[in-house]
Amino acid sequence: MSNPTKLLKSTEKPLERYVRILEIIAGFPDGVSPITVSEMLGLPKASAYRLIRSLTEVQLVELSAPPTATCRIGKRLEQLLFANADDDWFKVVAHPILQELAQSVGKACFVARFQGNIVRSLDMVAPDNLLRAYIIPGQAIPLHAGASAKAILAYQDPSLIEDLLDRPLERYTPDTKTDFVALREELNEVRSVGIAYCVGEDVEGFSALAAPVVVEGHPVQHSVCITGTTTGIIETNRDANILAVKHAAREMAELLKEKFKGSFRQAS
């Protein structure tokens, strides 16, 4: 193929070659052969295959076995794209779910997002105006004391958890957990049951429970949380609150699944 806009020049930097290969592979959701990639970029077949193999070694590309070798976007690149989900898009499509959740439980509800080692609230619905100062969109959530943060952190790599929590942690109330071993055990339990708790750990008298938004094969970046007085969240209606927040989290997970299916369809 001779389209000059698609030919790689010998003077181009090596990184540009990798990027151009990824751009082509991303344009073929059902896969593309290394031979086609080499033709589209004007590269010798051996050079194209060598570059593709390098990308497979870092899981940016998946390559099936010969003789029908086919390249596809790799899991690691999918995860990078997933982690960069557009917050504005997610707030718009998830807001109706959040409204329905708040209406069903009669409590303040919000969505949280993990990015750059910080968990922040993205959007909220608070039937009780007294809670609006407690949940501010964009506010950072304490990783060791907020249910929404714990629900996300429990699904991260153990080395990252250790890096974030195995250090002096602020004690907000007498109930704030600051011991790393105790926190690690709690996060293991969160991952086991799919629910995280905060019982008077960041603000005395207030509690929360949160569920992670889990999409299989992708890192957990979001959670949905119900918060209010300890009496309303934990001491009464706990089981109903858990069922409701888990249902909302599953609905949000379906939205993210469709988002990334659509992204790859558009690339083609």
XYZ file of C-alpha atoms in Angstrom:
268
model
C 0.000 0.000 0.000
C 1.449 3.361 -0.989
C -0.573 6.054 0.781
C 2.229 8.458 1.836
C 0.296 9.595 4.932
C 0.526 6.087 6.338
C 4.179 5.375 5.631
C 6.642 5.510 8.490
C 9.720 7.491 7.617
C 13.136 6.206 8.625
C 13.761 9.494 10.466
C 10.760 9.069 12.773
C 11.463 8.288 16.401
C 10.988 4.660 17.536
C 8.183 5.643 19.906
C 6.236 7.086 16.967
C 6.347 3.679 15.295
C 4.808 2.020 18.330
C 2.089 4.673 18.529
C 1.220 4.323 14.849
C 0.991 0.547 15.223
C -1.370 0.940 18.186
C -3.500 3.397 16.205
C -3.921 0.859 13.404
C -4.656 -2.079 15.701
C -7.205 0.003 17.640
C -9.012 0.572 14.344
C -9.675 -3.168 13.958
C -11.707 -4.389 16.976
C -11.935 -7.880 15.432
C -8.187 -8.041 14.889
C -5.723 -7.326 12.091
C -2.809 -9.373 10.780
C 0.811 -8.233 11.283
C 1.194 -8.375 7.486
C -1.588 -5.825 7.052
C 0.023 -3.603 9.709
C 3.371 -3.754 7.900
C 1.723 -2.872 4.570
C -0.223 0.036 6.010
C 2.919 1.503 7.569
C 5.291 0.689 4.729
C 7.507 -1.399 7.004
C 9.301 -4.665 6.263
C 7.286 -7.569 7.645
C 10.087 -8.580 10.019
C 10.317 -5.048 11.444
C 6.570 -4.779 11.952
C 6.434 -8.169 13.644
C 9.343 -7.242 15.937
C 7.598 -4.018 17.017
C 4.317 -5.831 17.566
C 6.031 -8.477 19.654
C 7.526 -5.733 21.844
C 4.032 -4.339 22.414
C 2.729 -7.777 23.349
C 5.460 -8.148 25.971
C 4.024 -5.163 27.885
C 0.393 -6.283 27.273
C -0.529 -3.323 25.081
C -1.256 -5.727 22.222
C -2.461 -9.330 22.085
C -1.148 -11.530 19.268
C -2.676 -14.887 18.432
C -0.520 -17.805 17.329
C 0.491 -18.457 13.671
C -0.427 -19.325 11.015
C -3.415 -16.980 11.369
C -1.678 -14.469 13.631
C -3.989 -11.590 14.535
C -3.309 -8.434 16.560
C -5.800 -6.892 18.967
C -5.698 -4.247 21.664
C -4.240 -5.784 24.835
C -5.721 -5.899 28.317
C -3.290 -3.347 29.701
C -4.241 -0.752 27.113
C -7.925 -1.486 27.689
C -7.371 -0.823 31.386
C -5.635 2.472 30.652
C -8.566 3.546 28.505
C -11.008 2.392 31.155
C -9.211 4.338 33.884
C -9.520 7.487 31.782
C -13.302 7.315 31.548
C -14.717 10.787 31.030
C -16.048 12.039 34.366
C -18.609 14.375 32.783
C -20.026 11.530 30.669
C -20.252 9.232 33.680
C -21.914 11.868 35.871
C -24.606 12.451 33.241
C -25.480 8.797 32.650
C -25.097 7.706 36.286
C -27.118 10.573 37.787
C -30.545 8.948 37.190
C -29.319 5.808 38.971
C -28.110 7.948 41.858
C -31.453 9.765 42.023
C -33.348 6.474 42.079
C -31.084 5.145 44.821
C -31.529 8.277 46.961
C -35.284 8.116 46.515
C -35.476 4.431 47.423
C -33.408 4.701 50.613
C -34.294 8.271 51.566
C -30.636 9.082 52.262
C -27.851 11.116 50.714
C -26.060 9.174 47.952
C -22.974 9.913 45.904
C -20.574 8.437 43.357
C -16.829 8.468 44.010
C -13.910 8.170 41.588
C -10.304 6.987 42.141
C -7.687 8.867 40.163
C -4.115 9.851 40.892
C -4.144 8.008 44.242
C -7.042 10.175 45.464
C -10.725 9.274 45.800
C -13.067 12.195 45.155
C -16.847 12.506 45.121
C -18.135 13.038 41.573
C -21.859 13.573 41.945
C -24.395 13.527 44.745
C -28.106 13.513 45.477
C -28.967 14.589 49.016
C -32.635 14.652 50.027
C -31.612 16.057 53.419
C -30.133 19.506 52.884
C -28.273 19.229 56.182
C -25.922 16.758 54.504
C -24.956 18.965 51.573
C -22.015 20.435 53.453
C -20.862 16.924 54.321
C -20.750 15.630 50.737
C -19.313 18.179 48.332
C -18.713 17.102 44.698
C -14.961 17.133 44.092
C -14.162 16.653 47.770
C -11.351 14.233 48.607
C -12.464 11.201 50.641
C -10.060 9.873 53.319
C -8.740 6.582 51.982
C -8.677 4.973 55.444
C -11.885 6.473 56.823
C -14.417 6.801 53.986
C -16.629 3.900 52.894
C -16.561 5.040 49.254
C -12.747 5.093 49.292
C -12.453 1.701 50.994
C -14.831 0.156 48.441
C -12.415 1.160 45.681
C -9.124 0.655 47.492
C -9.972 -2.939 48.415
C -9.677 -3.901 44.727
C -6.306 -2.269 44.063
C -2.914 -3.939 43.898
C -1.623 -4.874 47.384
C 1.591 -2.892 46.826
C -0.438 0.241 46.083
C -2.596 -0.303 49.172
C 0.530 -0.614 51.286
C 2.044 2.510 49.758
C -1.106 4.531 50.444
C -1.982 3.265 53.921
C 1.202 2.025 55.598
C 2.109 5.496 56.874
C 0.948 7.885 59.622
C -2.792 8.398 59.068
C -4.959 11.186 60.419
C -7.349 10.326 63.236
C -10.600 12.205 62.566
C -12.637 10.689 65.394
C -12.015 8.188 68.208
C -13.314 5.480 65.825
C -10.896 6.231 62.971
C -8.729 3.205 62.147
C -5.061 4.144 61.703
C -3.362 0.734 62.047
C -2.268 -0.674 58.677
C -2.749 -4.332 59.634
C -6.311 -3.676 60.812
C -7.076 -1.676 57.660
C -5.673 -4.399 55.415
C -7.873 -6.979 57.129
C -10.879 -4.716 56.689
C -10.155 -4.261 52.973
C -9.886 -8.038 52.563
C -13.348 -8.317 54.097
C -14.654 -5.567 51.782
C -13.447 -7.518 48.786
C -15.048 -10.676 50.128
C -18.529 -9.257 50.770
C -18.585 -6.389 48.254
C -19.543 -3.722 50.810
C -17.429 -1.158 52.665
C -18.401 0.612 55.868
C -17.575 3.841 57.622
C -19.084 3.981 61.113
C -18.310 7.342 62.666
C -14.759 7.199 61.341
C -14.558 10.545 59.552
C -17.409 12.488 61.205
C -18.834 11.532 64.580
C -22.455 10.441 64.436
C -22.401 9.818 60.682
C -21.895 6.545 58.842
C -21.860 5.241 55.290
C -21.851 2.049 53.269
C -20.554 1.747 49.733
C -20.336 -0.771 46.901
C -17.600 -0.906 44.253
C -18.515 -0.510 40.589
C -16.894 -3.657 39.220
C -16.416 -4.327 35.512
C -14.745 -7.682 34.909
C -11.277 -7.379 33.430
C -10.908 -3.707 34.348
C -9.550 -1.879 37.392
C -12.101 -0.678 39.928
C -12.252 3.116 39.689
C -15.726 4.002 41.001
C -17.960 3.322 43.961
C -21.492 4.328 44.951
C -22.225 5.281 48.542
C -25.167 5.868 50.901
C -24.476 8.129 53.866
C -26.312 9.665 56.794
C -26.679 9.264 60.529
C -25.427 6.050 62.070
C -28.966 5.269 63.171
C -30.358 5.599 59.634
C -27.532 3.799 57.835
C -26.323 1.067 60.183
C -28.737 0.570 63.045
C -31.902 0.471 60.921
C -32.486 -0.728 57.358
C -28.900 -1.906 56.928
C -29.850 -4.930 54.808
C -32.148 -2.885 52.563
C -29.461 -0.226 52.156
C -26.907 -2.871 51.158
C -29.198 -4.412 48.551
C -30.014 -0.988 47.105
C -26.427 0.243 46.858
C -25.225 -3.036 45.316
C -27.993 -2.829 42.718
C -26.999 0.741 41.831
C -23.344 -0.275 41.521
C -24.247 -3.103 39.116
C -26.282 -0.694 36.975
C -23.352 1.724 36.807
C -21.023 -1.132 35.876
C -23.270 -1.924 32.902
C -22.974 1.700 31.754
C -19.185 1.505 31.815
C -19.227 -1.794 29.904
C -21.255 -0.216 27.123
C -19.055 2.876 27.121
C -15.962 0.900 26.260
C -17.658 -1.447 23.853
C -18.809 1.657 22.037
C -15.328 3.173 22.092
C -13.867 0.204 20.241
C -16.754 0.103 17.769
C -16.205 3.775 16.990
C -12.509 3.157 16.450
C -13.346 0.847 13.570
